[in-house]
Amino acid sequence: MALPLRSLSRGLASAAKGDHGGAGGGTWRFLTFVLALPGVALCTLNCWLHGGHHERPQFIPYHHLRIRTKPYSWGDGNHTLFHNPHVNPLPTGYERP
């Protein structure tokens, strides 16, 4: 038994009649300027105020982390591709800055 897909698709397409959604465009413009932009501004301010310099945690050499079965194919083979010496420790510990 075939499903009436043609009538289903036409029913969903009928909601798009009119001038591109009618009042929907004004609603989304209002929500953008009243909610979205102030929300982004508040999140930016929060990151700016609380984004200070944090000291790195103490290195604990867990045996199940930082396992190197073969060297990486770039550099000296021990540093990851986006290695940050302040944040990412090597298997032996943090590098000296």
mmCIF file with all atom_site columns, C-alpha atoms in Angstrom:
data_model
loop_
_atom_site.group_PDB
_atom_site.id
_atom_site.type_symbol
_atom_site.label_atom_id
_atom_site.label_alt_id
_atom_site.label_comp_id
_atom_site.label_asym_id
_atom_site.label_entity_id
_atom_site.label_seq_id
_atom_site.pdbx_PDB_ins_code
_atom_site.Cartn_x
_atom_site.Cartn_y
_atom_site.Cartn_z
_atom_site.occupancy
_atom_site.B_iso_or_equiv
_atom_site.pdbx_formal_charge
_atom_site.auth_seq_id
_atom_site.auth_comp_id
_atom_site.auth_asym_id
_atom_site.auth_atom_id
_atom_site.pdbx_PDB_model_num
ATOM 1  C CA . MET A 1 1  ? 0.000  0.000  0.000  1.00 0.00 ? 1  MET A CA 1
ATOM 2  C CA . ALA A 1 2  ? 1.547  3.276  -1.088 1.00 0.00 ? 2  ALA A CA 1
ATOM 3  C CA . LEU A 1 3  ? 1.634  6.299  1.165  1.00 0.00 ? 3  LEU A CA 1
ATOM 4  C CA . PRO A 1 4  ? 0.078  9.514  -0.141 1.00 0.00 ? 4  PRO A CA 1
ATOM 5  C CA . LEU A 1 5  ? 3.409  11.371 -0.204 1.00 0.00 ? 5  LEU A CA 1
ATOM 6  C CA . ARG A 1 6  ? 2.172  13.808 -2.806 1.00 0.00 ? 6  ARG A CA 1
ATOM 7  C CA . SER A 1 7  ? -0.614 15.102 -0.576 1.00 0.00 ? 7  SER A CA 1
ATOM 8  C CA . LEU A 1 8  ? 1.717  15.265 2.431  1.00 0.00 ? 8  LEU A CA 1
ATOM 9  C CA . SER A 1 9  ? 4.281  17.370 0.627  1.00 0.00 ? 9  SER A CA 1
ATOM 10 C CA . ARG A 1 10 ? 1.643  19.703 -0.788 1.00 0.00 ? 10 ARG A CA 1
ATOM 11 C CA . GLY A 1 11 ? 0.166  20.187 2.668  1.00 0.00 ? 11 GLY A CA 1
ATOM 12 C CA . LEU A 1 12 ? 3.528  21.180 4.105  1.00 0.00 ? 12 LEU A CA 1
ATOM 13 C CA . ALA A 1 13 ? 4.238  23.487 1.178  1.00 0.00 ? 13 ALA A CA 1
ATOM 14 C CA . SER A 1 14 ? 0.959  25.347 1.630  1.00 0.00 ? 14 SER A CA 1
ATOM 15 C CA . ALA A 1 15 ? 2.304  27.014 4.773  1.00 0.00 ? 15 ALA A CA 1
ATOM 16 C CA . ALA A 1 16 ? 4.778  28.982 2.677  1.00 0.00 ? 16 ALA A CA 1
ATOM 17 C CA . LYS A 1 17 ? 2.118  30.946 0.810  1.00 0.00 ? 17 LYS A CA 1
ATOM 18 C CA . GLY A 1 18 ? 2.014  34.677 1.177  1.00 0.00 ? 18 GLY A CA 1
ATOM 19 C CA . ASP A 1 19 ? 4.768  37.243 1.408  1.00 0.00 ? 19 ASP A CA 1
ATOM 20 C CA . HIS A 1 20 ? 7.603  34.988 2.545  1.00 0.00 ? 20 HIS A CA 1
ATOM 21 C CA . GLY A 1 21 ? 6.158  33.985 5.872  1.00 0.00 ? 21 GLY A CA 1
ATOM 22 C CA . GLY A 1 22 ? 3.990  36.969 6.654  1.00 0.00 ? 22 GLY A CA 1
ATOM 23 C CA . ALA A 1 23 ? 4.720  38.328 10.129 1.00 0.00 ? 23 ALA A CA 1
ATOM 24 C CA . GLY A 1 24 ? 7.355  35.672 10.813 1.00 0.00 ? 24 GLY A CA 1
ATOM 25 C CA . GLY A 1 25 ? 10.156 37.866 9.477  1.00 0.00 ? 25 GLY A CA 1
ATOM 26 C CA . GLY A 1 26 ? 9.315  40.682 11.858 1.00 0.00 ? 26 GLY A CA 1
ATOM 27 C CA . THR A 1 27 ? 9.208  38.264 14.777 1.00 0.00 ? 27 THR A CA 1
ATOM 28 C CA . TRP A 1 28 ? 12.659 36.890 13.995 1.00 0.00 ? 28 TRP A CA 1
ATOM 29 C CA . ARG A 1 29 ? 14.069 40.393 13.505 1.00 0.00 ? 29 ARG A CA 1
ATOM 30 C CA . PHE A 1 30 ? 12.643 41.412 16.895 1.00 0.00 ? 30 PHE A CA 1
ATOM 31 C CA . LEU A 1 31 ? 14.065 38.293 18.585 1.00 0.00 ? 31 LEU A CA 1
ATOM 32 C CA . THR A 1 32 ? 17.459 38.910 16.998 1.00 0.00 ? 32 THR A CA 1
ATOM 33 C CA . PHE A 1 33 ? 17.761 42.480 18.230 1.00 0.00 ? 33 PHE A CA 1
ATOM 34 C CA . VAL A 1 34 ? 16.108 41.976 21.626 1.00 0.00 ? 34 VAL A CA 1
ATOM 35 C CA . LEU A 1 35 ? 17.424 38.543 22.668 1.00 0.00 ? 35 LEU A CA 1
ATOM 36 C CA . ALA A 1 36 ? 20.286 37.315 20.505 1.00 0.00 ? 36 ALA A CA 1
ATOM 37 C CA . LEU A 1 37 ? 22.507 40.397 20.270 1.00 0.00 ? 37 LEU A CA 1
ATOM 38 C CA . PRO A 1 38 ? 22.244 41.325 23.984 1.00 0.00 ? 38 PRO A CA 1
ATOM 39 C CA . GLY A 1 39 ? 22.853 37.657 24.839 1.00 0.00 ? 39 GLY A CA 1
ATOM 40 C CA . VAL A 1 40 ? 26.042 37.622 22.785 1.00 0.00 ? 40 VAL A CA 1
ATOM 41 C CA . ALA A 1 41 ? 27.101 40.911 24.382 1.00 0.00 ? 41 ALA A CA 1
ATOM 42 C CA . LEU A 1 42 ? 26.534 39.521 27.904 1.00 0.00 ? 42 LEU A CA 1
ATOM 43 C CA . CYS A 1 43 ? 28.469 36.328 27.121 1.00 0.00 ? 43 CYS A CA 1
ATOM 44 C CA . THR A 1 44 ? 31.337 38.385 25.708 1.00 0.00 ? 44 THR A CA 1
ATOM 45 C CA . LEU A 1 45 ? 31.380 40.587 28.806 1.00 0.00 ? 45 LEU A CA 1
ATOM 46 C CA . ASN A 1 46 ? 31.345 37.520 31.063 1.00 0.00 ? 46 ASN A CA 1
ATOM 47 C CA . CYS A 1 47 ? 34.314 35.988 29.225 1.00 0.00 ? 47 CYS A CA 1
ATOM 48 C CA . TRP A 1 48 ? 36.173 39.288 29.293 1.00 0.00 ? 48 TRP A CA 1
ATOM 49 C CA . LEU A 1 49 ? 35.693 39.798 33.048 1.00 0.00 ? 49 LEU A CA 1
ATOM 50 C CA . HIS A 1 50 ? 36.331 36.215 34.189 1.00 0.00 ? 50 HIS A CA 1
ATOM 51 C CA . GLY A 1 51 ? 38.912 35.156 31.609 1.00 0.00 ? 51 GLY A CA 1
ATOM 52 C CA . GLY A 1 52 ? 42.006 35.720 33.698 1.00 0.00 ? 52 GLY A CA 1
ATOM 53 C CA . HIS A 1 53 ? 45.261 33.817 33.723 1.00 0.00 ? 53 HIS A CA 1
ATOM 54 C CA . HIS A 1 54 ? 44.921 30.456 35.448 1.00 0.00 ? 54 HIS A CA 1
ATOM 55 C CA . GLU A 1 55 ? 47.811 28.425 36.755 1.00 0.00 ? 55 GLU A CA 1
ATOM 56 C CA . ARG A 1 56 ? 48.150 24.959 35.342 1.00 0.00 ? 56 ARG A CA 1
ATOM 57 C CA . PRO A 1 57 ? 47.290 21.914 37.441 1.00 0.00 ? 57 PRO A CA 1
ATOM 58 C CA . GLN A 1 58 ? 49.935 19.732 38.999 1.00 0.00 ? 58 GLN A CA 1
ATOM 59 C CA . PHE A 1 59 ? 51.186 16.968 36.700 1.00 0.00 ? 59 PHE A CA 1
ATOM 60 C CA . ILE A 1 60 ? 50.191 13.484 37.827 1.00 0.00 ? 60 ILE A CA 1
ATOM 61 C CA . PRO A 1 61 ? 51.739 10.736 35.651 1.00 0.00 ? 61 PRO A CA 1
ATOM 62 C CA . TYR A 1 62 ? 48.752 8.442  35.189 1.00 0.00 ? 62 TYR A CA 1
ATOM 63 C CA . HIS A 1 63 ? 49.846 5.318  33.307 1.00 0.00 ? 63 HIS A CA 1
ATOM 64 C CA . HIS A 1 64 ? 46.753 5.251  31.056 1.00 0.00 ? 64 HIS A CA 1
ATOM 65 C CA . LEU A 1 65 ? 47.174 8.799  29.697 1.00 0.00 ? 65 LEU A CA 1
ATOM 66 C CA . ARG A 1 66 ? 49.577 10.113 27.027 1.00 0.00 ? 66 ARG A CA 1
ATOM 67 C CA . ILE A 1 67 ? 50.458 6.660  25.684 1.00 0.00 ? 67 ILE A CA 1
ATOM 68 C CA . ARG A 1 68 ? 52.746 6.862  22.649 1.00 0.00 ? 68 ARG A CA 1
ATOM 69 C CA . THR A 1 69 ? 52.781 3.568  20.716 1.00 0.00 ? 69 THR A CA 1
ATOM 70 C CA . LYS A 1 70 ? 54.514 5.211  17.757 1.00 0.00 ? 70 LYS A CA 1
ATOM 71 C CA . PRO A 1 71 ? 55.895 8.714  17.210 1.00 0.00 ? 71 PRO A CA 1
ATOM 72 C CA . TYR A 1 72 ? 53.903 11.433 15.498 1.00 0.00 ? 72 TYR A CA 1
ATOM 73 C CA . SER A 1 73 ? 54.878 12.029 11.888 1.00 0.00 ? 73 SER A CA 1
ATOM 74 C CA . TRP A 1 74 ? 55.765 15.717 12.434 1.00 0.00 ? 74 TRP A CA 1
ATOM 75 C CA . GLY A 1 75 ? 58.383 17.502 14.488 1.00 0.00 ? 75 GLY A CA 1
ATOM 76 C CA . ASP A 1 76 ? 60.243 15.419 17.040 1.00 0.00 ? 76 ASP A CA 1
ATOM 77 C CA . GLY A 1 77 ? 57.424 12.839 17.215 1.00 0.00 ? 77 GLY A CA 1
ATOM 78 C CA . ASN A 1 78 ? 56.565 13.580 20.834 1.00 0.00 ? 78 ASN A CA 1
ATOM 79 C CA . HIS A 1 79 ? 54.559 16.815 20.508 1.00 0.00 ? 79 HIS A CA 1
ATOM 80 C CA . THR A 1 80 ? 50.977 16.785 19.231 1.00 0.00 ? 80 THR A CA 1
ATOM 81 C CA . LEU A 1 81 ? 50.104 18.846 16.157 1.00 0.00 ? 81 LEU A CA 1
ATOM 82 C CA . PHE A 1 82 ? 48.603 21.723 18.167 1.00 0.00 ? 82 PHE A CA 1
ATOM 83 C CA . HIS A 1 83 ? 50.895 21.429 21.180 1.00 0.00 ? 83 HIS A CA 1
ATOM 84 C CA . ASN A 1 84 ? 50.755 24.211 23.774 1.00 0.00 ? 84 ASN A CA 1
ATOM 85 C CA . PRO A 1 85 ? 53.642 23.899 26.256 1.00 0.00 ? 85 PRO A CA 1
ATOM 86 C CA . HIS A 1 86 ? 51.702 25.727 28.973 1.00 0.00 ? 86 HIS A CA 1
ATOM 87 C CA . VAL A 1 87 ? 48.598 23.516 28.836 1.00 0.00 ? 87 VAL A CA 1
ATOM 88 C CA . ASN A 1 88 ? 49.558 20.176 27.231 1.00 0.00 ? 88 ASN A CA 1
ATOM 89 C CA . PRO A 1 89 ? 52.021 17.997 29.146 1.00 0.00 ? 89 PRO A CA 1
ATOM 90 C CA . LEU A 1 90 ? 54.315 15.457 27.543 1.00 0.00 ? 90 LEU A CA 1
ATOM 91 C CA . PRO A 1 91 ? 54.422 11.885 28.900 1.00 0.00 ? 91 PRO A CA 1
ATOM 92 C CA . THR A 1 92 ? 57.227 12.965 31.246 1.00 0.00 ? 92 THR A CA 1
ATOM 93 C CA . GLY A 1 93 ? 55.530 16.147 32.479 1.00 0.00 ? 93 GLY A CA 1
ATOM 94 C CA . TYR A 1 94 ? 55.196 19.811 31.583 1.00 0.00 ? 94 TYR A CA 1
ATOM 95 C CA . GLU A 1 95 ? 57.896 21.550 29.579 1.00 0.00 ? 95 GLU A CA 1
ATOM 96 C CA . ARG A 1 96 ? 59.762 24.344 31.275 1.00 0.00 ? 96 ARG A CA 1
ATOM 97 C CA . PRO A 1 97 ? 58.528 27.719 29.939 1.00 0.00 ? 97 PRO A CA 1
#
